[in-house]
mmCIF file of C-alpha atoms and ligand atoms in Angstrom:
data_model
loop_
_atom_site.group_PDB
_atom_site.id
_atom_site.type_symbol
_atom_site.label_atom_id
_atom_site.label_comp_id
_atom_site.label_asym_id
_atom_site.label_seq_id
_atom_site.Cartn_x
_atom_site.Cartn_y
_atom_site.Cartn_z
ATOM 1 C CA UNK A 1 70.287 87.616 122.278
ATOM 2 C CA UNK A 2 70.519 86.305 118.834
ATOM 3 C CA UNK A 3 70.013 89.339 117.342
ATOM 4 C CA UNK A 4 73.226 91.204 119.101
ATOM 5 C CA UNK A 5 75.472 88.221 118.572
ATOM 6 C CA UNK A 6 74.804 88.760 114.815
ATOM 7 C CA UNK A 7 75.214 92.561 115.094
ATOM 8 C CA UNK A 8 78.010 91.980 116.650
ATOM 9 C CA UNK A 9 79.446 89.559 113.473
ATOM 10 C CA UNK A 10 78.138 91.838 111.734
ATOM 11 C CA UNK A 11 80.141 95.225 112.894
ATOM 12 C CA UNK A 12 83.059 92.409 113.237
ATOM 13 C CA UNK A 13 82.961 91.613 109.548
ATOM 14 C CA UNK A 14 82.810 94.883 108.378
ATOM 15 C CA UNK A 15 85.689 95.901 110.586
ATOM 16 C CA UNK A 16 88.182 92.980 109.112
ATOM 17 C CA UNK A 17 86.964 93.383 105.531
ATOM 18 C CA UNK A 18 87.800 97.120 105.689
ATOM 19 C CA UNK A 19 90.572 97.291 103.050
ATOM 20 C CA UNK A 20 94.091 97.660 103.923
ATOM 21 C CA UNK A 21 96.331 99.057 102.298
ATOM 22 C CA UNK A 22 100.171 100.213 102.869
ATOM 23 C CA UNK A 23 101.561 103.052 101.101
ATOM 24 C CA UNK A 24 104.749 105.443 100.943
ATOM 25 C CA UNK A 25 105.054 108.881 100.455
ATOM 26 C CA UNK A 26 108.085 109.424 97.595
ATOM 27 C CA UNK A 27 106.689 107.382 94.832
ATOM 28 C CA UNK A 28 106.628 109.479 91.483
ATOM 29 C CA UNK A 29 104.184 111.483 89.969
ATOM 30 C CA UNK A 30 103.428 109.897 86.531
ATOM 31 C CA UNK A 31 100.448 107.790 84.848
ATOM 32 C CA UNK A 32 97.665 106.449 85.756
ATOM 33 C CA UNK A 33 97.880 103.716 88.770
ATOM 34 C CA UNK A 34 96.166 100.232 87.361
ATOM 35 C CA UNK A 35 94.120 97.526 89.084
ATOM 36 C CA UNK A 36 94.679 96.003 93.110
ATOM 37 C CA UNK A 37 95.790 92.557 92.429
ATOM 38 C CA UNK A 38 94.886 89.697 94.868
ATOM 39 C CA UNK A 39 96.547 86.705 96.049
ATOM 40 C CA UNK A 40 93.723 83.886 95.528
ATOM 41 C CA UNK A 41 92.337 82.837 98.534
ATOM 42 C CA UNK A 42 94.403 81.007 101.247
ATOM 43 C CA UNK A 43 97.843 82.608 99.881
ATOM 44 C CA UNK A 44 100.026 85.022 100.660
ATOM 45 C CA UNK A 45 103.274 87.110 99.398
ATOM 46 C CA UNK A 46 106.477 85.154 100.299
ATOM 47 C CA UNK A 47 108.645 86.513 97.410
ATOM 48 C CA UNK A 48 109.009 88.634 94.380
ATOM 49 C CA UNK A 49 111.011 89.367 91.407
ATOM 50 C CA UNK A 50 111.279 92.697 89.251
ATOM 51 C CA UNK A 51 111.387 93.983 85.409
ATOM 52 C CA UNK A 52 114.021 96.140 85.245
ATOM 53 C CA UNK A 53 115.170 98.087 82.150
ATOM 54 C CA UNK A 54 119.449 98.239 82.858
ATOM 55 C CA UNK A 55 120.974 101.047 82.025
ATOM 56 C CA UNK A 56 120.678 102.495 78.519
ATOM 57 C CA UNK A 57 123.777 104.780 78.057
ATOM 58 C CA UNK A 58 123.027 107.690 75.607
ATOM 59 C CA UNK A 59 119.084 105.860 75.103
ATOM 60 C CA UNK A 60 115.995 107.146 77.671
ATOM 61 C CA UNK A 61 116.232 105.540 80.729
ATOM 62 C CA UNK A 62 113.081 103.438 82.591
ATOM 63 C CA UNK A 63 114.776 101.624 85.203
ATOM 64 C CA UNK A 64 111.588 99.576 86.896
ATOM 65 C CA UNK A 65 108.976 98.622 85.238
ATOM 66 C CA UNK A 66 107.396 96.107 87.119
ATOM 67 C CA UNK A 67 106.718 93.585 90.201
ATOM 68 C CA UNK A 68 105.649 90.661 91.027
ATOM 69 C CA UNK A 69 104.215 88.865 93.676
ATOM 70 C CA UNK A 70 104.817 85.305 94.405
ATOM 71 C CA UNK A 71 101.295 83.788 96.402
ATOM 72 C CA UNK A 72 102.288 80.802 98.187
ATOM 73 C CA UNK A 73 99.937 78.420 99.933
ATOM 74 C CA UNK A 74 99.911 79.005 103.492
ATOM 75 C CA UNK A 75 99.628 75.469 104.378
ATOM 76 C CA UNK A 76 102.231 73.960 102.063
ATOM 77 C CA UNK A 77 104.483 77.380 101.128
ATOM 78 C CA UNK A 78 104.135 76.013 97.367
ATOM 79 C CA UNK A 79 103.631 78.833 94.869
ATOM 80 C CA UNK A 80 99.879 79.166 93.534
ATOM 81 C CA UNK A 81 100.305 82.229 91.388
ATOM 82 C CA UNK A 82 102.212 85.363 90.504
ATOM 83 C CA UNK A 83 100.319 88.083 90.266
ATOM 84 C CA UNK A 84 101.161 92.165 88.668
ATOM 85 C CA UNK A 85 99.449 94.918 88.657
ATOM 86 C CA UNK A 86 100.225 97.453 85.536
ATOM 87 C CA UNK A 87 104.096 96.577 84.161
ATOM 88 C CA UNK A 88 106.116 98.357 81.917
ATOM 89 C CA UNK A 89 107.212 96.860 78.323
ATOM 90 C CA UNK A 90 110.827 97.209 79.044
ATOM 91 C CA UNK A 91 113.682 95.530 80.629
ATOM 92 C CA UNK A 92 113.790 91.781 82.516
ATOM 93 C CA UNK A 93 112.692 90.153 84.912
ATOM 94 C CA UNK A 94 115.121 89.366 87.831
ATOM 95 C CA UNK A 95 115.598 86.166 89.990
ATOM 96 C CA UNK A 96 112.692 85.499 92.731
ATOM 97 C CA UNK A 97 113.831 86.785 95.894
ATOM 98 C CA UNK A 98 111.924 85.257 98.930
ATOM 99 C CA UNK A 99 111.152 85.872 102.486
ATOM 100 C CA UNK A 100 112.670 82.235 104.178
ATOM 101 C CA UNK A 101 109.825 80.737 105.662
ATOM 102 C CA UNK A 102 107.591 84.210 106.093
ATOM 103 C CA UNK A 103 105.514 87.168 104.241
ATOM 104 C CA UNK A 104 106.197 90.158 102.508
ATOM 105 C CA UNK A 105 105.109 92.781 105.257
ATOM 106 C CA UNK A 106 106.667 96.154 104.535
ATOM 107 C CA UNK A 107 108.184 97.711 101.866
ATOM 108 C CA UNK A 108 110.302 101.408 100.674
ATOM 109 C CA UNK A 109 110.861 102.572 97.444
ATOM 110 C CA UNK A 110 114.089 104.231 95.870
ATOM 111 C CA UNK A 111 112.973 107.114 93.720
ATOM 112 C CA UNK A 112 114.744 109.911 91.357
ATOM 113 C CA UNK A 113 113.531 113.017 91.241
ATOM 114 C CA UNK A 114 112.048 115.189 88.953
ATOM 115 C CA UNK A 115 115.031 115.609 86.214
ATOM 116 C CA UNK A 116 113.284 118.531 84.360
ATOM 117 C CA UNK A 117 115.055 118.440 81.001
ATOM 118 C CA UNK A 118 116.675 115.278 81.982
ATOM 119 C CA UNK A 119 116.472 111.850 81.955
ATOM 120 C CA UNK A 120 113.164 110.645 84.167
ATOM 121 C CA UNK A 121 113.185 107.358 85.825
ATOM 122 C CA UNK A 122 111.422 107.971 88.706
ATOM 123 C CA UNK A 123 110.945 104.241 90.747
ATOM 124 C CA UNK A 124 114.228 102.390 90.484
ATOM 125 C CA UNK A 125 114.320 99.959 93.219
ATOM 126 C CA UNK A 126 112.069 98.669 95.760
ATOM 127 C CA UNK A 127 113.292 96.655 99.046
ATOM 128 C CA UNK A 128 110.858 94.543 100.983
ATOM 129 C CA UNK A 129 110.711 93.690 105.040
ATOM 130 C CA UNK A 130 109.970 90.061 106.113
ATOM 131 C CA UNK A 131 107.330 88.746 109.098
ATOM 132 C CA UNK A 132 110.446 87.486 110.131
ATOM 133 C CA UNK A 133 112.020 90.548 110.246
ATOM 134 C CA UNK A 134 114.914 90.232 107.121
ATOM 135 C CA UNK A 135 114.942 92.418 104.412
ATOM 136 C CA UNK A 136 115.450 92.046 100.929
ATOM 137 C CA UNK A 137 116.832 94.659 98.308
ATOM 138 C CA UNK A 138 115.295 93.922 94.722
ATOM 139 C CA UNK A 139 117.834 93.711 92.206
ATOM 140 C CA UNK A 140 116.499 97.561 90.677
ATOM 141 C CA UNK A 141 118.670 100.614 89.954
ATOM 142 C CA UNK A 142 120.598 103.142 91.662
ATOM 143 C CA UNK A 143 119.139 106.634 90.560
ATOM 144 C CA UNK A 144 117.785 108.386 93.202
ATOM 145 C CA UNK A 145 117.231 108.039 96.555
ATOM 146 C CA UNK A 146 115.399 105.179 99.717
ATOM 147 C CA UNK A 147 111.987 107.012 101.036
ATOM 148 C CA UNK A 148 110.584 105.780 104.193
ATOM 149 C CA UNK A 149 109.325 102.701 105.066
ATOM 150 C CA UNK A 150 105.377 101.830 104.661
ATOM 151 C CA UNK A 151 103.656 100.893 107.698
ATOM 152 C CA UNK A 152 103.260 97.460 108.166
ATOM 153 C CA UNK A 153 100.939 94.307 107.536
ATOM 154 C CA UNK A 154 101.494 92.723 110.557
ATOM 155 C CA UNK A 155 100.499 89.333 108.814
ATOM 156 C CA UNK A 156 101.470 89.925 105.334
ATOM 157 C CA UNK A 157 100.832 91.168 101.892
ATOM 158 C CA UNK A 158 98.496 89.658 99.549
ATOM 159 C CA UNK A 159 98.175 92.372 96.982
ATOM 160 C CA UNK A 160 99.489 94.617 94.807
ATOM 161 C CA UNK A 161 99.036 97.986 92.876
ATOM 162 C CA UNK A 162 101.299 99.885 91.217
ATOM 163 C CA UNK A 163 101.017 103.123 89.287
ATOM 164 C CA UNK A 164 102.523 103.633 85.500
ATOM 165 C CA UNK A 165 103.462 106.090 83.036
ATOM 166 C CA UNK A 166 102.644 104.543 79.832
ATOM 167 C CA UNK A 167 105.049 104.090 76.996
ATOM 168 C CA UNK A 168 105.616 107.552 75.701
ATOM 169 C CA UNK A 169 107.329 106.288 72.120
ATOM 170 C CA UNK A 170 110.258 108.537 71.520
ATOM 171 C CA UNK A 171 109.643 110.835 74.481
ATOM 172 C CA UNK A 172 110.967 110.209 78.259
ATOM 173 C CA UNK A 173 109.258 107.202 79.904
ATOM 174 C CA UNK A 174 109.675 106.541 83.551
ATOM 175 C CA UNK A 175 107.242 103.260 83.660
ATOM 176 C CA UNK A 176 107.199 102.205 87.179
ATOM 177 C CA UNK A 177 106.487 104.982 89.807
ATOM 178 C CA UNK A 178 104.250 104.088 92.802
ATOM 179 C CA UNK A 179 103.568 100.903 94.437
ATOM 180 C CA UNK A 180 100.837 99.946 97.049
ATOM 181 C CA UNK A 181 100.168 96.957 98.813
ATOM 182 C CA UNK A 182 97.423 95.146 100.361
ATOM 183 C CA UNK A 183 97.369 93.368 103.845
ATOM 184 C CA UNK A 184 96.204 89.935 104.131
ATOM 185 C CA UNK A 185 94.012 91.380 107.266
ATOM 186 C CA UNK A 186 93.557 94.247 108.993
ATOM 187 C CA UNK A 187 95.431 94.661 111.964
ATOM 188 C CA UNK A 188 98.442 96.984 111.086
ATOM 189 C CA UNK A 189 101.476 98.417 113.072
ATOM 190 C CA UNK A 190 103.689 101.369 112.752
ATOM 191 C CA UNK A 191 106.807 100.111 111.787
HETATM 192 C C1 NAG B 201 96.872 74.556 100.093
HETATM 193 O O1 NAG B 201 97.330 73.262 100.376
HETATM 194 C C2 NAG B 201 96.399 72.451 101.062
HETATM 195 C C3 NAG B 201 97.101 71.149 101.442
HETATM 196 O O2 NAG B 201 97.634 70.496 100.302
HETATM 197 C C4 NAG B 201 95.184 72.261 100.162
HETATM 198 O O3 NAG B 201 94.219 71.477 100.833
HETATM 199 C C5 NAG B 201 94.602 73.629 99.807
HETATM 200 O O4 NAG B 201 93.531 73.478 98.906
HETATM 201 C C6 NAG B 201 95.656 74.515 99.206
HETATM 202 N N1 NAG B 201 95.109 75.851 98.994
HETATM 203 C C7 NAG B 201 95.349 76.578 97.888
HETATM 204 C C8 NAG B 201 94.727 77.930 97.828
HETATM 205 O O5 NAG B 201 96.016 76.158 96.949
#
């Protein structure tokens, strides 16, 4: 009897630590993607904020370069850490924009293209759906176009990995051009 109770832990464990991860399909093609970075323990995604390189006239063009995830307690919704995964050298960061008394839960990216002899950017913007249900446009650029939305953590994010071309000194650099996020647990629905 003992013995099937723990089996049955067991299987249970396994089943909720089986990673999960949300992901779109129009992210760009460049660099390598970096490191899954983790909320610490007891914390979740209620906000982020983005580097983004503004416009650069006649000069190579980036756009984003960067995002970051604000962990908040989940008791007292105080921030414990900000956490990146690989960010660009270029541009600022923007203003925190937060989910009002929820988690980060979804997200879509806006994307340009494949410019051939032009100007890459690819990731210029990313938006960001609430537990409570509002969304939230980053403060990004305006190149190229919304992909779909990710599926959904249905109790929030607490992780984050993004994929970057690294600085290519004189040459085109897009920085920023795939995201994907982790969910705080495992039970995920089709948004
Ligand atoms: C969250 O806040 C509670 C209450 O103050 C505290 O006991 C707990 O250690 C905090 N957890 C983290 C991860 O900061």
């Amino acid at each position: 009897m003992l013995l099937v109770a723990l089996s049955v832990l067991f299987l249970l464990h396994v089943e909720q630590s089986h990673a999960s991860v949300i992901v779109v399909y129009n992210g760009g093609p460049w660099g390598p993607w970096g490191t899954m970075e983790m909320c610490p323990e007891g914390t979740k995604a209620a906000g982020f904020k983005l580097k983004v390189e503004r416009e650069q006239g006649r000069g190579d063009d980036s756009a984003l370069n960067g995002i970051s995830l604000s962990c908040v307690n989940t008791t007292t919704f105080l921030t414990v850490k900000e956490i990146t995964s690989s960010v660009g050298p270029e541009g600022d960061w923007t203003d925190i924009q937060w989910c009002p008394g929820s988690y980060l839960q979804a997200f879509c990216l806006r994307v340009e293209g494949r410019q051939d002899k032009g100007d890459d950017t690819a990731a210029n913007n990313i938006k960001f759906r609430c537990t409570n249900g509002i969304e939230l446009e980053g403060e990004g650029m305006y190149w190229g176009s919304w992909g779909d939305w990710s599926d959904s953590c249905s109790s929030g994010i607490d992780g984050i990995l993004t994929r970057l071309e690294e600085d290519m000194g004189n040459e085109d650099d897009t920085e920023l051009n795939d995201a994907q996020f982790h969910c705080a647990d495992e039970v995920r629905k089709k948004y």
